[in-house]
XYZ file of C-alpha atoms in Angstrom:
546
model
C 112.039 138.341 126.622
C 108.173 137.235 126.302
C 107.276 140.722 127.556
C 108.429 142.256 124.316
C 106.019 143.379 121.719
C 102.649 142.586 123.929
C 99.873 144.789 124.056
C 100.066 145.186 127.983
C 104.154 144.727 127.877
C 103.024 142.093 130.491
C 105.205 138.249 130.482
C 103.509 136.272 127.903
C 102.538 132.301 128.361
C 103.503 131.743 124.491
C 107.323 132.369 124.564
C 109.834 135.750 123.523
C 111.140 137.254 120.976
C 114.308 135.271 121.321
C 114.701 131.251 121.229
C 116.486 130.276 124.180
C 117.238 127.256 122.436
C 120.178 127.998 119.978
C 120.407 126.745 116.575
C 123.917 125.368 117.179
C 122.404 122.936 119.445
C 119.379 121.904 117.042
C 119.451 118.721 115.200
C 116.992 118.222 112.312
C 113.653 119.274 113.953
C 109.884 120.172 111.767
C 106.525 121.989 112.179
C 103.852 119.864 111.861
C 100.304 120.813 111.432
C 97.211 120.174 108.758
C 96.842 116.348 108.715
C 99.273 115.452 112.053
C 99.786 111.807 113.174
C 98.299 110.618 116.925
C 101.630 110.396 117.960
C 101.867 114.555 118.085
C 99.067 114.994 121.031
C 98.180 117.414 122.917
C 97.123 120.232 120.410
C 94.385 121.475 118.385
C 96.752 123.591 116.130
C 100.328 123.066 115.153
C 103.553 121.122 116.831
C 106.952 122.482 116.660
C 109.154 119.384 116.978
C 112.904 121.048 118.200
C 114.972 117.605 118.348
C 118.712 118.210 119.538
C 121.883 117.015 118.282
C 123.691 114.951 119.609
C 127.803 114.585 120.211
C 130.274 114.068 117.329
C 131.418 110.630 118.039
C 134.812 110.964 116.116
C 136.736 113.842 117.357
C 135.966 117.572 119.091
C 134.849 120.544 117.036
C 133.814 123.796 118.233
C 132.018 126.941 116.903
C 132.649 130.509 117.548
C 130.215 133.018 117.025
C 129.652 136.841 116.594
C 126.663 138.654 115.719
C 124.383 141.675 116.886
C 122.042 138.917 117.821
C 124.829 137.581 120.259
C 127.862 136.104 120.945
C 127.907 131.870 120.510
C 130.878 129.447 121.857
C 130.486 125.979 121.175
C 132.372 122.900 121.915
C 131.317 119.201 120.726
C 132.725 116.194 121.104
C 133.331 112.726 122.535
C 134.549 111.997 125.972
C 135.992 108.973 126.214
C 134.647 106.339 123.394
C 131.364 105.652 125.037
C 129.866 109.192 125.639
C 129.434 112.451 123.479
C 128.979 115.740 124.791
C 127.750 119.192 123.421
C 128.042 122.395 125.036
C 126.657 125.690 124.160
C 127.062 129.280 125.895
C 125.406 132.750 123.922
C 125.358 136.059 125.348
C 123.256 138.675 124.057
C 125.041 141.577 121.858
C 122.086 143.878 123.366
C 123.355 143.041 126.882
C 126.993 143.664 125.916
C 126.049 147.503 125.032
C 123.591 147.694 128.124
C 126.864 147.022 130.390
C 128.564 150.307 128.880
C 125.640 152.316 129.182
C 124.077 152.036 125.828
C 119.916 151.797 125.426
C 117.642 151.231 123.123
C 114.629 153.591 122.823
C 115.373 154.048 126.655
C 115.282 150.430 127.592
C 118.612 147.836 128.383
C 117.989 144.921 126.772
C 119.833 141.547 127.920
C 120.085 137.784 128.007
C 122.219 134.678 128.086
C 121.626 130.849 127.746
C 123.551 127.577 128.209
C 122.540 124.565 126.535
C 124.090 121.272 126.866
C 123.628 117.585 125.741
C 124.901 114.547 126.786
C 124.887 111.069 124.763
C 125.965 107.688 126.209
C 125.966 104.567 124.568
C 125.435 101.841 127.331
C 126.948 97.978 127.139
C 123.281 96.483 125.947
C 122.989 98.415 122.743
C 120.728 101.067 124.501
C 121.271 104.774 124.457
C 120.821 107.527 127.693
C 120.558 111.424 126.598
C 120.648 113.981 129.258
C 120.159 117.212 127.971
C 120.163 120.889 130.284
C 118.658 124.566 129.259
C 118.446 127.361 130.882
C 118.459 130.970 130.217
C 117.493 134.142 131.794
C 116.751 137.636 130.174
C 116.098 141.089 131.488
C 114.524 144.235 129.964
C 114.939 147.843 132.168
C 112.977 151.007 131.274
C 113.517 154.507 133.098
C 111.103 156.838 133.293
C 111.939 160.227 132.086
C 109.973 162.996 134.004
C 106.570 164.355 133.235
C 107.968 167.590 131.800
C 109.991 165.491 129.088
C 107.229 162.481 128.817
C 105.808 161.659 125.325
C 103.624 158.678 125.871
C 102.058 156.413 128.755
C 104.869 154.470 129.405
C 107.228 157.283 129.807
C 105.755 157.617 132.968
C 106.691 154.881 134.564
C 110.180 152.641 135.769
C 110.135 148.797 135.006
C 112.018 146.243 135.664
C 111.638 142.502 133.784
C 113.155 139.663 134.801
C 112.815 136.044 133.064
C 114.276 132.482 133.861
C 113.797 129.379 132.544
C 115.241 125.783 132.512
C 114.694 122.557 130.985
C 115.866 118.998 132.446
C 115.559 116.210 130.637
C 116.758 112.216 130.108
C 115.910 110.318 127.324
C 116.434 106.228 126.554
C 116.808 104.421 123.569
C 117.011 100.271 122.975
C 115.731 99.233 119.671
C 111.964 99.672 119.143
C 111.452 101.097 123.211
C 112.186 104.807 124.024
C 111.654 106.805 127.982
C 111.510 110.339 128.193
C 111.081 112.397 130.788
C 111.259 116.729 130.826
C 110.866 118.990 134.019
C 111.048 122.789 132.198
C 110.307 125.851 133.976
C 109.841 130.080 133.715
C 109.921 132.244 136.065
C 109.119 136.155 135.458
C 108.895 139.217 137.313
C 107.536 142.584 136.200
C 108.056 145.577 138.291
C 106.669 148.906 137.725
C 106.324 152.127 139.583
C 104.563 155.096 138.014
C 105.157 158.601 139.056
C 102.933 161.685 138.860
C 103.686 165.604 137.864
C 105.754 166.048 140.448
C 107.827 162.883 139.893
C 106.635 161.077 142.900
C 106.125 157.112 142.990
C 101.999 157.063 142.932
C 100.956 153.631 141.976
C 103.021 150.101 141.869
C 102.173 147.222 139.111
C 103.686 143.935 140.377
C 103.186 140.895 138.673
C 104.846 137.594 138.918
C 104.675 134.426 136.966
C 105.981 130.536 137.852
C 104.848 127.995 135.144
C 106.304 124.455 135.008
C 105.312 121.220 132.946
C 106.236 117.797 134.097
C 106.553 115.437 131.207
C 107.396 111.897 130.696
C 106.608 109.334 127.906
C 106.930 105.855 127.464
C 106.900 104.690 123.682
C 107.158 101.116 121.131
C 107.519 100.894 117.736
C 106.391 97.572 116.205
C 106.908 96.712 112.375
C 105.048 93.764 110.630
C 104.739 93.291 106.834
C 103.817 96.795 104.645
C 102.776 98.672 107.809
C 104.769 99.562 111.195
C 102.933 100.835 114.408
C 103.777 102.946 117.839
C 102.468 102.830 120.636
C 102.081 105.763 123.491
C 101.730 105.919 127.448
C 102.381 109.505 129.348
C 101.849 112.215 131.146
C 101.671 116.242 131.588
C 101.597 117.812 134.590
C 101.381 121.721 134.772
C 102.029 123.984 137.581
C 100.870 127.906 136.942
C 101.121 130.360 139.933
C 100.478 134.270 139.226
C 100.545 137.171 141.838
C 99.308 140.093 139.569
C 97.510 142.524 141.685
C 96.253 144.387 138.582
C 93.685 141.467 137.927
C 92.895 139.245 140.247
C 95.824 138.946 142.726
C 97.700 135.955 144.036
C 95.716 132.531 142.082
C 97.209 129.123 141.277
C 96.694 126.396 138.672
C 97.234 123.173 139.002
C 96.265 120.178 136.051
C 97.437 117.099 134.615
C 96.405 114.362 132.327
C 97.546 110.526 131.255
C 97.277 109.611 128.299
C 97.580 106.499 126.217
C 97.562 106.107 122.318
C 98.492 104.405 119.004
C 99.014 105.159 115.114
C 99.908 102.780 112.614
C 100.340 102.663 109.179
C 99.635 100.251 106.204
C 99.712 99.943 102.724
C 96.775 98.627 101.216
C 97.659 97.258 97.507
C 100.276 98.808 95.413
C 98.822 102.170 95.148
C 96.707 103.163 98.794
C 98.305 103.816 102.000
C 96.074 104.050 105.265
C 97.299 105.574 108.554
C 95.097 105.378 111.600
C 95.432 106.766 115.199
C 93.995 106.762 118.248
C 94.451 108.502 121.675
C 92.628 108.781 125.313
C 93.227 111.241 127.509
C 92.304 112.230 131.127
C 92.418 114.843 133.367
C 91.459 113.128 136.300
C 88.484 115.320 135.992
C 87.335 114.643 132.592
C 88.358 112.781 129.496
C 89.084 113.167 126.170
C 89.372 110.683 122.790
C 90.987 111.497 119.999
C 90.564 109.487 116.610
C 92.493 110.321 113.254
C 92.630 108.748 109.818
C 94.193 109.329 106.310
C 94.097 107.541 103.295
C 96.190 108.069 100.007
C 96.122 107.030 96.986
C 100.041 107.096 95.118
C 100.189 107.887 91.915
C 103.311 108.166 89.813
C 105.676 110.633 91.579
C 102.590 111.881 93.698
C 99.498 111.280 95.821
C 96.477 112.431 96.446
C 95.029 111.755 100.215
C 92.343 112.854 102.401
C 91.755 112.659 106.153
C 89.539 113.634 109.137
C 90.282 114.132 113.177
C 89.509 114.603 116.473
C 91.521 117.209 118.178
C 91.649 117.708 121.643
C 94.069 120.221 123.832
C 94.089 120.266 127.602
C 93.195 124.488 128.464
C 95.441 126.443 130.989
C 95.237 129.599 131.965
C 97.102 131.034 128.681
C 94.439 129.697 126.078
C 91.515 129.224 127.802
C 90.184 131.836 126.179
C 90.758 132.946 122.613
C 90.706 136.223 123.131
C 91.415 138.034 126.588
C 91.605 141.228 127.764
C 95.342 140.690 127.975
C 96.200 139.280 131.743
C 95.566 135.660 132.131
C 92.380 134.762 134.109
C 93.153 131.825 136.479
C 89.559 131.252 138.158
C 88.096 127.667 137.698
C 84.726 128.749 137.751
C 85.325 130.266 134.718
C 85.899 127.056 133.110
C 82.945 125.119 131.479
C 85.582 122.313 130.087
C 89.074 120.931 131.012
C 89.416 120.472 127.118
C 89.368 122.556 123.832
C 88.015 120.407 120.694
C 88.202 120.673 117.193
C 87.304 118.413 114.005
C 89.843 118.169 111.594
C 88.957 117.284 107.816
C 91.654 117.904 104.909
C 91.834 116.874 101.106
C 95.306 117.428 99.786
C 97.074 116.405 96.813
C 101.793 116.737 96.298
C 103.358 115.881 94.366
C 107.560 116.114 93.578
C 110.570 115.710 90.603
C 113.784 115.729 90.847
C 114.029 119.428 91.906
C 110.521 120.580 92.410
C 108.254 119.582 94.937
C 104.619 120.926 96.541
C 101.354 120.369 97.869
C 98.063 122.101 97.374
C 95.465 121.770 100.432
C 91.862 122.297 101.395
C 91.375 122.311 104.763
C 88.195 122.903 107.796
C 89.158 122.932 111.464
C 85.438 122.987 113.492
C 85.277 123.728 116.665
C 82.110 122.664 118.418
C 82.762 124.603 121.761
C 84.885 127.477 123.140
C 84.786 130.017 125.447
C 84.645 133.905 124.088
C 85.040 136.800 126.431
C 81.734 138.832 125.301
C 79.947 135.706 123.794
C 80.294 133.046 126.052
C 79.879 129.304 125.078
C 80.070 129.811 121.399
C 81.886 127.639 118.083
C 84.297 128.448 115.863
C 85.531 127.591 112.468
C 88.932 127.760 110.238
C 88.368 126.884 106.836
C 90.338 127.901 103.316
C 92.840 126.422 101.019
C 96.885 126.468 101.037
C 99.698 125.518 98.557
C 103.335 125.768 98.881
C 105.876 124.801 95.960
C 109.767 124.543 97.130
C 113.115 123.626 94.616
C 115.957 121.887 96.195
C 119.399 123.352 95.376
C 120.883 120.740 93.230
C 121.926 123.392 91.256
C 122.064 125.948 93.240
C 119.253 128.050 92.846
C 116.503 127.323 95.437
C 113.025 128.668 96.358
C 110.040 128.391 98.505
C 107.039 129.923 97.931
C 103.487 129.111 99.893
C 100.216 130.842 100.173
C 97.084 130.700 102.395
C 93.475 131.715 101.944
C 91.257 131.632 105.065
C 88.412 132.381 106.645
C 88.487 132.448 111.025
C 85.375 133.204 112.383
C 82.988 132.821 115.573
C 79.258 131.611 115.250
C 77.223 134.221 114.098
C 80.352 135.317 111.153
C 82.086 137.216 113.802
C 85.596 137.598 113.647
C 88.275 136.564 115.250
C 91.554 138.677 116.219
C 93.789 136.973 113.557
C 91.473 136.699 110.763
C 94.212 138.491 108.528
C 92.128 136.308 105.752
C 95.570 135.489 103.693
C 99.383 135.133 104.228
C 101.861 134.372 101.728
C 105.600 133.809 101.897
C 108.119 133.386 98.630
C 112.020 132.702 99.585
C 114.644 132.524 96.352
C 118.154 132.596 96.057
C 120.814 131.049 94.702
C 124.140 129.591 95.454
C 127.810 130.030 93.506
C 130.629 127.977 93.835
C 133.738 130.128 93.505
C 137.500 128.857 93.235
C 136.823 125.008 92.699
C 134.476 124.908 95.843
C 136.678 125.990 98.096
C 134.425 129.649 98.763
C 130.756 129.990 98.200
C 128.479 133.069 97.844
C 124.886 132.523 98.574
C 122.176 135.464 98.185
C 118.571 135.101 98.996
C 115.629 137.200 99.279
C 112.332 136.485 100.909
C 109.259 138.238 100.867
C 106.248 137.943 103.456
C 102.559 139.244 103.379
C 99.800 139.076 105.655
C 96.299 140.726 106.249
C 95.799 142.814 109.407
C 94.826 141.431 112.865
C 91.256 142.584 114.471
C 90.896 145.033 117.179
C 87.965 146.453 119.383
C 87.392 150.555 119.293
C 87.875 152.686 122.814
C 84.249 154.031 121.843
C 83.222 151.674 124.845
C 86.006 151.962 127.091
C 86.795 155.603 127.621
C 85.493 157.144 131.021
C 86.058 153.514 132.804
C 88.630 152.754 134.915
C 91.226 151.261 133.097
C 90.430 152.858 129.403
C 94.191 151.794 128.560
C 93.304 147.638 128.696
C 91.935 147.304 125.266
C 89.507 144.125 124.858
C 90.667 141.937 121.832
C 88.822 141.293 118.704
C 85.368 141.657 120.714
C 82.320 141.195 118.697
C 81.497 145.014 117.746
C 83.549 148.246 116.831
C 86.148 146.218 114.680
C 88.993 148.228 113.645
C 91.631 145.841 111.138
C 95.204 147.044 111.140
C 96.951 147.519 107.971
C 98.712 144.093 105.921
C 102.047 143.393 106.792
C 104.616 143.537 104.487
C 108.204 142.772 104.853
C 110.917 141.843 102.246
C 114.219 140.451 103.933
C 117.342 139.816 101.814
C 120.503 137.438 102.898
C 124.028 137.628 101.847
C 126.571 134.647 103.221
C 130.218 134.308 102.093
C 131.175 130.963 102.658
C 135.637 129.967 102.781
C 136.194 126.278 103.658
C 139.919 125.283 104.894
C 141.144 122.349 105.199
C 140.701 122.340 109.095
C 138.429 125.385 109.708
C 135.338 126.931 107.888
C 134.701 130.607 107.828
C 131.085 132.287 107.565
C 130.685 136.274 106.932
C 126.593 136.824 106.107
C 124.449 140.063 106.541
C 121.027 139.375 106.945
C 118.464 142.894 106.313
C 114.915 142.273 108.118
C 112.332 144.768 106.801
C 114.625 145.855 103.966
C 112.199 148.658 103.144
C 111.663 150.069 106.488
C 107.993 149.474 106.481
C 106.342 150.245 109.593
C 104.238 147.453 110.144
C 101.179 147.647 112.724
C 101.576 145.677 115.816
C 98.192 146.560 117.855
C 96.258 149.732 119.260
C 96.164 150.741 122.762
C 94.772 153.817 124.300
C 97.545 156.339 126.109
C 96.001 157.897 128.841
C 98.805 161.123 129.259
C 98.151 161.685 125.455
C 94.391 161.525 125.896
C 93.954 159.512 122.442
C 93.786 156.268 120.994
C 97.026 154.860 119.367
C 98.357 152.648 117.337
C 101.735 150.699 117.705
C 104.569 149.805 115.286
C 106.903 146.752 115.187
C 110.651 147.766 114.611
C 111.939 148.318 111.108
C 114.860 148.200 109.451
C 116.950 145.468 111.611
C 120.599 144.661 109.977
C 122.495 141.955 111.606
C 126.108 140.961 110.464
C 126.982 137.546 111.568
C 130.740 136.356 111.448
C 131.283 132.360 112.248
C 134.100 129.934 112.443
C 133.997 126.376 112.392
C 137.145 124.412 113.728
């Protein structure tokens, strides 16, 4: 679904609104950003590390369940007393009620994925993991007539269609790991628009293959207080795009090799270095990255600085950092196979037996970038950040973290997400009831963020396309209003002897708060608009474990 939500309801190349990777096939898997480790490459931002379970070893278990989300079956399990398997099949509760007829705001909504992983353990102590996604989605919209129309897009019929996959093999023997990944999308947008007298008049067409080959070679070494790894791989990306509403039929085509190491040491009883470097090269140009930390422990907490190079092969998707909204594929366009930044952070955490946090301070420089409207320009993030979290060793628990920033072009221009601040605090509380055998968990979490950064229509209206609206250019802001949303959580957990039951209800946007998503100009209303993300979303969630 990564047409959902955009301002040009065109695919996106930075995912949907649903995870084709399940949670019932996630192991124990972290975001990384701030002060990351060589070993996460390839980024001048954050990493989301998904990591997958793997088999039960002992005997097969399977999960069934039910949502408005979508419906999960799950089976996991050894197969013989070398080789684990997992298998994992969801089907969207949206597509269900699309089958009988049922729409949403005029649209049928649907998707499915399968997901399974395969662990062997070999004769010579190694370990092989296959693992196979793939998911498709589709989104329909009918037009309904001019007499009855009520905005732009009433107008009009489309048709999305998205598919993905993801093959992969990894190998484990001690200290030496392989991986290799082949993943794919492939989306389709079809639209016809029709005029007064409900004839087809114009066709939008766009299509969009992507595909990233990755593989990875990696050692760990370990030698007295320290332990090292060391890195040799590749990317390969494929991008094709026939969109006749920007610059037609275009193809991308880029790789790099790269080779890298990070180790760690402690230095004394109370310092601890880490040090990384990496190369890369894009057969056109290279790239070095170079990062180091240093701590200094003190008595249940530290206090550490550290600075970096930062360097992220551009594709068609980023190459910009703000875009009229279709993806320009042109090389010529391109001054740089890389994006750069320079990463300094001072940070002090700290943690008890139940508490634990961090406090931050934090500049992310970026020498060079490219700027529709400004050209070869630099950019800077810079603010502060804190988070405190409490375990549930009792069973209360909380998170709560906060950010202060300031995003900005040369020249203090802003940037489309310079919301300034964000917060997020997440508390509940577990009960045991009836001597453990039934728990009741209730949690509420509240987020906050200041409004993205738009460009007015003052300078658009009379041209030819007045309804593509050019992102957080450098004059006529407009700022949308914060977004608020409070979400509350209430599970009921039974546990049986061979079975576990689940009944929750999770409430997104609680109050109903419509929250701004973007502006866009409607050319049947005349007027400039602005556009709403959903509110109130219940979802009731039933699960069994067996």
């Amino acid at each position: 679904m990564s047409n959902a939500g955009t301002l040009n309801d065109q695919p996106a190349g930075t995912g949907g609104g649903v995870n084709a990777i399940s949670a019932q096939v996630l192991g124990n898997s972290s975001f990384n950003f701030g002060a990351m480790n060589a070993d996460l490459s390839n980024s001048v931002g954050g990493v989301f590390d998904l990591k997958l379970k793997s088999g039960n070893q002992e005997f097969f278990q399977y999960t069934a369940q039910a949502s408005l989300i979508g419906f999960d079956l799950m089976a996991d399990g050894p197969i013989g007393e070398k080789t684990q398997l997992l298998v994992n099949y969801r089907y969207s509760f949206t597509g269900l009620l699309s089958q009988f007829g049922v729409d949403f705001g005029g649209e049928s909504i649907g998707y499915q994925d399968l997901s399974v992983v395969s662990k062997i353990n070999l004769r010579n102590e190694g370990k092989l993991k296959f693992f196979v996604i793939g998911g498709d989605s589709n989104n329909d919209f009918e037009h309904t007539g001019f007499a009855n129309a009520e905005r732009q897009k009433d107008l009009s019929d489309i048709n999305y269609k998205g598919n993905l996959a993801i093959v992969g093999i990894r190998y484990d023997k001690n200290s030496l790991s392989f991986s290799y990944a082949l993943s794919g999308s492939f989306e389709s947008r079809n639209e016809t628009l029709y005029d007064e007298l409900d004839n087809a008049s114009f066709y939008l067409n766009t299509d969009d293959d992507r595909m990233i080959n990755s593989a990875l070679l990696q050692k760990s070494l370990s030698f007295k207080n320290g332990s090292a790894n060391i890195q040799l791989g590749s990317n390969i990306y494929n991008w094709r795009s026939d969109n006749p509403t920007s610059v037609g039929k275009s193809e991308w085509n880029k790789g790099l090799g790269f080779i890298g190491a990070d180790w760690g040491q402690f230095i004394g009883p109370q310092f601890n270095s880490e040090l990384g470097i990496k190369y890369y090269n894009s057969f056109s140009e290279s790239a070095f990255d170079y990062r180091a930390k240093l701590s200094y422990l003190l008595d249940g907490s530290s206090i550490y600085v550290s600075f970096g190079n930062y360097s992220q092969l551009l594709n068609p998707d980023n190459q910009y950092f703000n875009q009229v909204g279709i993806p320009t594929f042109s090389e010529a366009d391109r001054s740089t196979d890389f994006i750069t930044s320079q990463r300094s952070v001072i940070g002090y955490e700290w943690s008890t037996s139940n508490w634990s946090g961090n406090f931050e301070s934090f500049l992310y420089d970026f020498s060079n970038v490219q700027v529709l409207g400004l050209g070869d320009t630099g950019a800077r993030s810079s603010g502060v950040s804190a988070n405190v979290q409490r375990n549930t060793s009792d069973g209360w628990f909380a998170l709560i973290g906060a950010t202060y920033f300031n995003s900005i072009y040369s020249g203090n221009l802003n940037n489309r997400y310079n919301a300034r601040y964000n917060g997020v605090a997440n508390l509940g509380k577990e009960i045991e009831l009836r001597k453990q055998e039934k728990r009741f968990e209730i949690s509420m979490r509240q987020t906050v963020q200041g409004g993205n950064w738009y460009q007015s229509f003052d300078n658009l209206l009379g041209s030819e396309s007045p309804d593509r609206l050019l992102l957080a250019a450098p004059v006529d802001y407009i700022q949308t209003t914060p977004y608020l949303r409070t979400d509350l959580r209430i599970q009921m957990t039974k546990a049986k002897d061979k079975s576990t039951r689940t009944f929750s209800l999770d409430i997104q946007n609680l109050l109903n708060r419509e929250n701004a998503s973007f502006f866009y100009y409607d050319t049947f209303l005349n007027e400039e608009l602005q556009n709403t993300q959903l509110g109130m979303i219940p979802n009731i969630t039933y699960r069994i474990d067996f």
